Amino acid sequence: MTIRVMLVEDHAVVRQGMAAILSADSDMEIVGQADSAVEAKNIYDECRPDVVVMDIQLKDGNGLDCCRVLTEEHSCRVLLLSGFINRQMALKAIEAKAAGYILKYENSETIVKAIKTVYQGRSVYASEVSEHLVQLVGNDWKLTRKEHEVLALVGQGMTNKQIAKQLFLSEKTVRNYLSRILRKLDLENRTEAALYWHKQNSGC
């Protein structure tokens, strides 16, 4: 297994340090480096990475916007890195379809593990951003089997229409299921439900 990684970081020292750490792992290959969102989008087709490791704040814009473009146009896996963690930013990362969101100053072992987890199709979110969701784990048993199915599809980014088609339900029924899920788990909206699902299925 060789994971093709592209790094997107506007601080050269941080980017070079990250490249050195990842290159030391026999499962990793750095196939491209960019210091801006524009450059990342320009070199993506040439690099064809398995995982894009991207700073959430870039000199030419928001890394979230670039993440959204890459995931929607190329269906790639993006691991977002940040110098700070907060719940609101994590919700935006979910909306941008990021596969993960962790601190850029984590130790090398944690970052390498996060990349491998993302590559395997799972999600990785820093524990700090979802402490309030961890407290809700005890509520998970309240969900019915069908509610679990709906929650999983919400977590995977499906719309109500797509969920209805997948589960052979009407959109109204899906909305009713979602309302019950939010109430049982004490969540405010669809995005928080997705974050909850990601947390429960996170690899680290």
PDB file of C-alpha atoms in Angstrom:
ATOM      1  CA  MET A   1       0.000   0.000   0.000  1.00  0.00           C
ATOM      2  CA  THR A   2       1.399   3.362  -1.038  1.00  0.00           C
ATOM      3  CA  ILE A   3      -0.725   6.396  -0.225  1.00  0.00           C
ATOM      4  CA  ARG A   4      -0.266   9.269  -2.654  1.00  0.00           C
ATOM      5  CA  VAL A   5      -0.374  12.493  -0.631  1.00  0.00           C
ATOM      6  CA  MET A   6      -0.576  16.115  -1.760  1.00  0.00           C
ATOM      7  CA  LEU A   7       0.281  18.830   0.775  1.00  0.00           C
ATOM      8  CA  VAL A   8      -1.361  22.262   0.672  1.00  0.00           C
ATOM      9  CA  GLU A   9       0.185  24.655   3.209  1.00  0.00           C
ATOM     10  CA  ASP A  10       1.209  28.295   2.759  1.00  0.00           C
ATOM     11  CA  HIS A  11       3.928  28.251   5.427  1.00  0.00           C
ATOM     12  CA  ALA A  12       6.977  26.744   3.729  1.00  0.00           C
ATOM     13  CA  VAL A  13       8.673  25.584   6.937  1.00  0.00           C
ATOM     14  CA  VAL A  14       5.542  23.767   8.114  1.00  0.00           C
ATOM     15  CA  ARG A  15       4.980  22.243   4.666  1.00  0.00           C
ATOM     16  CA  GLN A  16       8.572  21.048   4.363  1.00  0.00           C
ATOM     17  CA  GLY A  17       8.506  19.617   7.873  1.00  0.00           C
ATOM     18  CA  MET A  18       5.286  17.773   7.119  1.00  0.00           C
ATOM     19  CA  ALA A  19       6.734  16.419   3.877  1.00  0.00           C
ATOM     20  CA  ALA A  20       9.791  15.110   5.725  1.00  0.00           C
ATOM     21  CA  ILE A  21       7.633  13.382   8.349  1.00  0.00           C
ATOM     22  CA  LEU A  22       5.356  11.721   5.823  1.00  0.00           C
ATOM     23  CA  SER A  23       8.163  10.725   3.459  1.00  0.00           C
ATOM     24  CA  ALA A  24       9.781   8.817   6.323  1.00  0.00           C
ATOM     25  CA  ASP A  25       6.775   6.489   6.397  1.00  0.00           C
ATOM     26  CA  SER A  26       7.116   3.638   3.910  1.00  0.00           C
ATOM     27  CA  ASP A  27       3.370   3.747   3.161  1.00  0.00           C
ATOM     28  CA  MET A  28       3.435   7.400   2.060  1.00  0.00           C
ATOM     29  CA  GLU A  29       4.516   9.130  -1.141  1.00  0.00           C
ATOM     30  CA  ILE A  30       4.430  12.928  -1.493  1.00  0.00           C
ATOM     31  CA  VAL A  31       3.195  13.467  -5.046  1.00  0.00           C
ATOM     32  CA  GLY A  32       2.699  17.226  -4.895  1.00  0.00           C
ATOM     33  CA  GLN A  33       2.996  20.365  -2.789  1.00  0.00           C
ATOM     34  CA  ALA A  34       1.138  23.668  -3.070  1.00  0.00           C
ATOM     35  CA  ASP A  35       1.169  26.897  -1.092  1.00  0.00           C
ATOM     36  CA  SER A  36      -2.248  28.177  -2.192  1.00  0.00           C
ATOM     37  CA  ALA A  37      -5.760  27.030  -3.077  1.00  0.00           C
ATOM     38  CA  VAL A  38      -5.267  28.066  -6.700  1.00  0.00           C
ATOM     39  CA  GLU A  39      -2.067  26.065  -7.056  1.00  0.00           C
ATOM     40  CA  ALA A  40      -3.677  23.048  -5.377  1.00  0.00           C
ATOM     41  CA  LYS A  41      -6.511  23.023  -7.891  1.00  0.00           C
ATOM     42  CA  ASN A  42      -4.094  23.563 -10.787  1.00  0.00           C
ATOM     43  CA  ILE A  43      -1.773  20.669  -9.951  1.00  0.00           C
ATOM     44  CA  TYR A  44      -4.395  18.190  -8.747  1.00  0.00           C
ATOM     45  CA  ASP A  45      -4.918  16.476 -12.114  1.00  0.00           C
ATOM     46  CA  GLU A  46      -1.177  16.021 -12.549  1.00  0.00           C
ATOM     47  CA  CYS A  47      -0.630  14.693  -9.016  1.00  0.00           C
ATOM     48  CA  ARG A  48      -3.769  12.512  -8.680  1.00  0.00           C
ATOM     49  CA  PRO A  49      -3.379  12.116  -4.912  1.00  0.00           C
ATOM     50  CA  ASP A  50      -5.262   9.617  -2.769  1.00  0.00           C
ATOM     51  CA  VAL A  51      -5.361  12.088   0.119  1.00  0.00           C
ATOM     52  CA  VAL A  52      -4.993  15.871   0.167  1.00  0.00           C
ATOM     53  CA  VAL A  53      -3.643  17.276   3.443  1.00  0.00           C
ATOM     54  CA  MET A  54      -4.636  20.935   3.528  1.00  0.00           C
ATOM     55  CA  ASP A  55      -4.328  23.890   5.891  1.00  0.00           C
ATOM     56  CA  ILE A  56      -7.761  25.289   6.634  1.00  0.00           C
ATOM     57  CA  GLN A  57      -6.452  28.866   6.247  1.00  0.00           C
ATOM     58  CA  LEU A  58      -4.504  29.652   3.080  1.00  0.00           C
ATOM     59  CA  LYS A  59      -3.003  32.911   1.878  1.00  0.00           C
ATOM     60  CA  ASP A  60      -5.372  33.195  -1.085  1.00  0.00           C
ATOM     61  CA  GLY A  61      -8.547  32.104   0.614  1.00  0.00           C
ATOM     62  CA  ASN A  62     -10.364  29.648   2.793  1.00  0.00           C
ATOM     63  CA  GLY A  63      -9.143  26.063   2.665  1.00  0.00           C
ATOM     64  CA  LEU A  64     -12.748  24.995   3.192  1.00  0.00           C
ATOM     65  CA  ASP A  65     -13.716  26.377  -0.213  1.00  0.00           C
ATOM     66  CA  CYS A  66     -10.853  24.535  -1.902  1.00  0.00           C
ATOM     67  CA  CYS A  67     -11.805  21.378  -0.021  1.00  0.00           C
ATOM     68  CA  ARG A  68     -15.372  21.645  -1.284  1.00  0.00           C
ATOM     69  CA  VAL A  69     -14.192  22.027  -4.889  1.00  0.00           C
ATOM     70  CA  LEU A  70     -11.814  19.059  -4.706  1.00  0.00           C
ATOM     71  CA  THR A  71     -14.338  16.745  -3.060  1.00  0.00           C
ATOM     72  CA  GLU A  72     -17.157  17.680  -5.412  1.00  0.00           C
ATOM     73  CA  GLU A  73     -15.164  17.706  -8.661  1.00  0.00           C
ATOM     74  CA  HIS A  74     -12.729  14.885  -7.954  1.00  0.00           C
ATOM     75  CA  SER A  75     -14.310  12.883  -5.111  1.00  0.00           C
ATOM     76  CA  CYS A  76     -10.971  12.968  -3.313  1.00  0.00           C
ATOM     77  CA  ARG A  77     -10.304  12.548   0.406  1.00  0.00           C
ATOM     78  CA  VAL A  78      -9.265  15.772   2.141  1.00  0.00           C
ATOM     79  CA  LEU A  79      -7.763  15.988   5.627  1.00  0.00           C
ATOM     80  CA  LEU A  80      -7.939  19.554   6.934  1.00  0.00           C
ATOM     81  CA  LEU A  81      -5.308  20.854   9.348  1.00  0.00           C
ATOM     82  CA  SER A  82      -5.673  23.897  11.566  1.00  0.00           C
ATOM     83  CA  GLY A  83      -3.703  25.787  14.183  1.00  0.00           C
ATOM     84  CA  PHE A  84      -6.861  26.007  16.272  1.00  0.00           C
ATOM     85  CA  ILE A  85      -9.956  23.905  16.796  1.00  0.00           C
ATOM     86  CA  ASN A  86     -13.527  24.995  17.318  1.00  0.00           C
ATOM     87  CA  ARG A  87     -16.937  23.417  16.899  1.00  0.00           C
ATOM     88  CA  GLN A  88     -18.196  25.922  14.333  1.00  0.00           C
ATOM     89  CA  MET A  89     -15.223  25.318  12.048  1.00  0.00           C
ATOM     90  CA  ALA A  90     -15.735  21.573  12.398  1.00  0.00           C
ATOM     91  CA  LEU A  91     -19.334  21.922  11.255  1.00  0.00           C
ATOM     92  CA  LYS A  92     -18.121  23.863   8.212  1.00  0.00           C
ATOM     93  CA  ALA A  93     -15.572  21.124   7.517  1.00  0.00           C
ATOM     94  CA  ILE A  94     -18.389  18.556   7.505  1.00  0.00           C
ATOM     95  CA  GLU A  95     -20.375  20.732   5.107  1.00  0.00           C
ATOM     96  CA  ALA A  96     -17.320  20.949   2.820  1.00  0.00           C
ATOM     97  CA  LYS A  97     -17.228  17.116   2.840  1.00  0.00           C
ATOM     98  CA  ALA A  98     -13.794  16.973   4.471  1.00  0.00           C
ATOM     99  CA  ALA A  99     -12.784  13.478   5.538  1.00  0.00           C
ATOM    100  CA  GLY A 100     -11.091  14.860   8.630  1.00  0.00           C
ATOM    101  CA  TYR A 101     -10.141  17.915  10.673  1.00  0.00           C
ATOM    102  CA  ILE A 102      -7.261  17.865  13.180  1.00  0.00           C
ATOM    103  CA  LEU A 103      -4.619  20.156  14.672  1.00  0.00           C
ATOM    104  CA  LYS A 104      -1.582  20.721  12.462  1.00  0.00           C
ATOM    105  CA  TYR A 105       0.638  20.621  15.558  1.00  0.00           C
ATOM    106  CA  GLU A 106      -0.318  17.052  16.493  1.00  0.00           C
ATOM    107  CA  ASN A 107       2.604  14.656  16.838  1.00  0.00           C
ATOM    108  CA  SER A 108       3.792  12.902  13.697  1.00  0.00           C
ATOM    109  CA  GLU A 109       2.314   9.545  14.707  1.00  0.00           C
ATOM    110  CA  THR A 110      -1.173  11.063  15.062  1.00  0.00           C
ATOM    111  CA  ILE A 111      -0.986  12.813  11.692  1.00  0.00           C
ATOM    112  CA  VAL A 112       0.258   9.695   9.895  1.00  0.00           C
ATOM    113  CA  LYS A 113      -2.489   7.618  11.515  1.00  0.00           C
ATOM    114  CA  ALA A 114      -5.094  10.216  10.500  1.00  0.00           C
ATOM    115  CA  ILE A 115      -3.979  10.113   6.856  1.00  0.00           C
ATOM    116  CA  LYS A 116      -4.116   6.309   6.786  1.00  0.00           C
ATOM    117  CA  THR A 117      -7.564   6.345   8.385  1.00  0.00           C
ATOM    118  CA  VAL A 118      -8.848   8.841   5.829  1.00  0.00           C
ATOM    119  CA  TYR A 119      -7.320   6.787   3.007  1.00  0.00           C
ATOM    120  CA  GLN A 120      -9.258   3.758   4.244  1.00  0.00           C
ATOM    121  CA  GLY A 121     -12.513   5.640   3.778  1.00  0.00           C
ATOM    122  CA  ARG A 122     -13.140   6.555   7.398  1.00  0.00           C
ATOM    123  CA  SER A 123     -13.316   9.962   9.064  1.00  0.00           C
ATOM    124  CA  VAL A 124     -11.040  11.630  11.609  1.00  0.00           C
ATOM    125  CA  TYR A 125     -12.092  14.584  13.729  1.00  0.00           C
ATOM    126  CA  ALA A 126     -10.155  16.062  16.652  1.00  0.00           C
ATOM    127  CA  SER A 127     -11.754  15.133  19.950  1.00  0.00           C
ATOM    128  CA  GLU A 128     -11.865  18.797  20.979  1.00  0.00           C
ATOM    129  CA  VAL A 129     -14.440  19.686  18.334  1.00  0.00           C
ATOM    130  CA  SER A 130     -16.990  17.139  19.371  1.00  0.00           C
ATOM    131  CA  GLU A 131     -16.788  16.751  23.128  1.00  0.00           C
ATOM    132  CA  HIS A 132     -20.450  17.665  23.356  1.00  0.00           C
ATOM    133  CA  LEU A 133     -21.258  14.854  20.916  1.00  0.00           C
ATOM    134  CA  VAL A 134     -19.269  12.334  22.933  1.00  0.00           C
ATOM    135  CA  GLN A 135     -21.657  13.028  25.790  1.00  0.00           C
ATOM    136  CA  LEU A 136     -24.507  11.978  23.513  1.00  0.00           C
ATOM    137  CA  VAL A 137     -23.212   8.466  22.897  1.00  0.00           C
ATOM    138  CA  GLY A 138     -25.487   7.177  25.612  1.00  0.00           C
ATOM    139  CA  ASN A 139     -28.488   8.400  23.641  1.00  0.00           C
ATOM    140  CA  ASP A 140     -27.572   6.343  20.597  1.00  0.00           C
ATOM    141  CA  TRP A 141     -29.447   3.274  21.842  1.00  0.00           C
ATOM    142  CA  LYS A 142     -32.697   5.231  21.576  1.00  0.00           C
ATOM    143  CA  LEU A 143     -32.572   5.136  17.787  1.00  0.00           C
ATOM    144  CA  THR A 144     -34.478   2.483  15.891  1.00  0.00           C
ATOM    145  CA  ARG A 145     -32.802   0.432  13.167  1.00  0.00           C
ATOM    146  CA  LYS A 146     -34.355   2.589  10.457  1.00  0.00           C
ATOM    147  CA  GLU A 147     -33.294   5.785  12.242  1.00  0.00           C
ATOM    148  CA  HIS A 148     -29.737   4.447  12.363  1.00  0.00           C
ATOM    149  CA  GLU A 149     -29.902   3.861   8.598  1.00  0.00           C
ATOM    150  CA  VAL A 150     -31.154   7.391   7.951  1.00  0.00           C
ATOM    151  CA  LEU A 151     -28.504   8.879  10.257  1.00  0.00           C
ATOM    152  CA  ALA A 152     -25.741   6.978   8.441  1.00  0.00           C
ATOM    153  CA  LEU A 153     -26.881   8.287   5.058  1.00  0.00           C
ATOM    154  CA  VAL A 154     -27.116  11.835   6.429  1.00  0.00           C
ATOM    155  CA  GLY A 155     -23.550  11.423   7.688  1.00  0.00           C
ATOM    156  CA  GLN A 156     -22.473  10.355   4.203  1.00  0.00           C
ATOM    157  CA  GLY A 157     -23.830  13.593   2.760  1.00  0.00           C
ATOM    158  CA  MET A 158     -27.006  12.334   1.098  1.00  0.00           C
ATOM    159  CA  THR A 159     -30.010  14.611   0.586  1.00  0.00           C
ATOM    160  CA  ASN A 160     -33.504  13.648   1.754  1.00  0.00           C
ATOM    161  CA  LYS A 161     -34.392  12.782  -1.828  1.00  0.00           C
ATOM    162  CA  GLN A 162     -31.381  10.482  -2.170  1.00  0.00           C
ATOM    163  CA  ILE A 163     -32.100   8.846   1.193  1.00  0.00           C
ATOM    164  CA  ALA A 164     -35.727   8.293   0.224  1.00  0.00           C
ATOM    165  CA  LYS A 165     -34.651   6.552  -2.982  1.00  0.00           C
ATOM    166  CA  GLN A 166     -32.025   4.463  -1.188  1.00  0.00           C
ATOM    167  CA  LEU A 167     -34.422   3.256   1.533  1.00  0.00           C
ATOM    168  CA  PHE A 168     -37.574   3.122  -0.609  1.00  0.00           C
ATOM    169  CA  LEU A 169     -39.311   5.776   1.485  1.00  0.00           C
ATOM    170  CA  SER A 170     -41.101   9.032   0.733  1.00  0.00           C
ATOM    171  CA  GLU A 171     -39.228  12.288   1.352  1.00  0.00           C
ATOM    172  CA  LYS A 172     -41.826  13.191   3.974  1.00  0.00           C
ATOM    173  CA  THR A 173     -41.078   9.989   5.862  1.00  0.00           C
ATOM    174  CA  VAL A 174     -37.352  10.731   5.717  1.00  0.00           C
ATOM    175  CA  ARG A 175     -37.992  14.210   7.134  1.00  0.00           C
ATOM    176  CA  ASN A 176     -40.011  12.665   9.945  1.00  0.00           C
ATOM    177  CA  TYR A 177     -37.219  10.213  10.721  1.00  0.00           C
ATOM    178  CA  LEU A 178     -34.675  13.028  10.746  1.00  0.00           C
ATOM    179  CA  SER A 179     -36.812  15.115  13.102  1.00  0.00           C
ATOM    180  CA  ARG A 180     -37.011  12.202  15.540  1.00  0.00           C
ATOM    181  CA  ILE A 181     -33.266  11.609  15.290  1.00  0.00           C
ATOM    182  CA  LEU A 182     -32.499  15.247  16.109  1.00  0.00           C
ATOM    183  CA  ARG A 183     -34.901  15.186  19.042  1.00  0.00           C
ATOM    184  CA  LYS A 184     -33.580  11.912  20.487  1.00  0.00           C
ATOM    185  CA  LEU A 185     -29.937  12.947  20.194  1.00  0.00           C
ATOM    186  CA  ASP A 186     -30.567  16.535  21.292  1.00  0.00           C
ATOM    187  CA  LEU A 187     -29.074  17.918  18.079  1.00  0.00           C
ATOM    188  CA  GLU A 188     -30.046  21.171  16.414  1.00  0.00           C
ATOM    189  CA  ASN A 189     -29.772  20.458  12.712  1.00  0.00           C
ATOM    190  CA  ARG A 190     -28.713  18.134   9.906  1.00  0.00           C
ATOM    191  CA  THR A 191     -25.076  19.243  10.063  1.00  0.00           C
ATOM    192  CA  GLU A 192     -24.810  18.355  13.745  1.00  0.00           C
ATOM    193  CA  ALA A 193     -26.359  14.968  12.963  1.00  0.00           C
ATOM    194  CA  ALA A 194     -23.671  14.403  10.312  1.00  0.00           C
ATOM    195  CA  LEU A 195     -20.932  15.404  12.751  1.00  0.00           C
ATOM    196  CA  TYR A 196     -22.390  13.034  15.356  1.00  0.00           C
ATOM    197  CA  TRP A 197     -22.313  10.160  12.856  1.00  0.00           C
ATOM    198  CA  HIS A 198     -18.732  10.979  11.832  1.00  0.00           C
ATOM    199  CA  LYS A 199     -17.657  11.013  15.471  1.00  0.00           C
ATOM    200  CA  GLN A 200     -19.187   7.609  16.131  1.00  0.00           C
ATOM    201  CA  ASN A 201     -17.455   6.170  13.046  1.00  0.00           C
ATOM    202  CA  SER A 202     -14.122   7.939  13.440  1.00  0.00           C
ATOM    203  CA  GLY A 203     -10.980   5.891  13.257  1.00  0.00           C
ATOM    204  CA  CYS A 204      -9.118   7.880  15.902  1.00  0.00           C
TER     205      CYS A 204
END
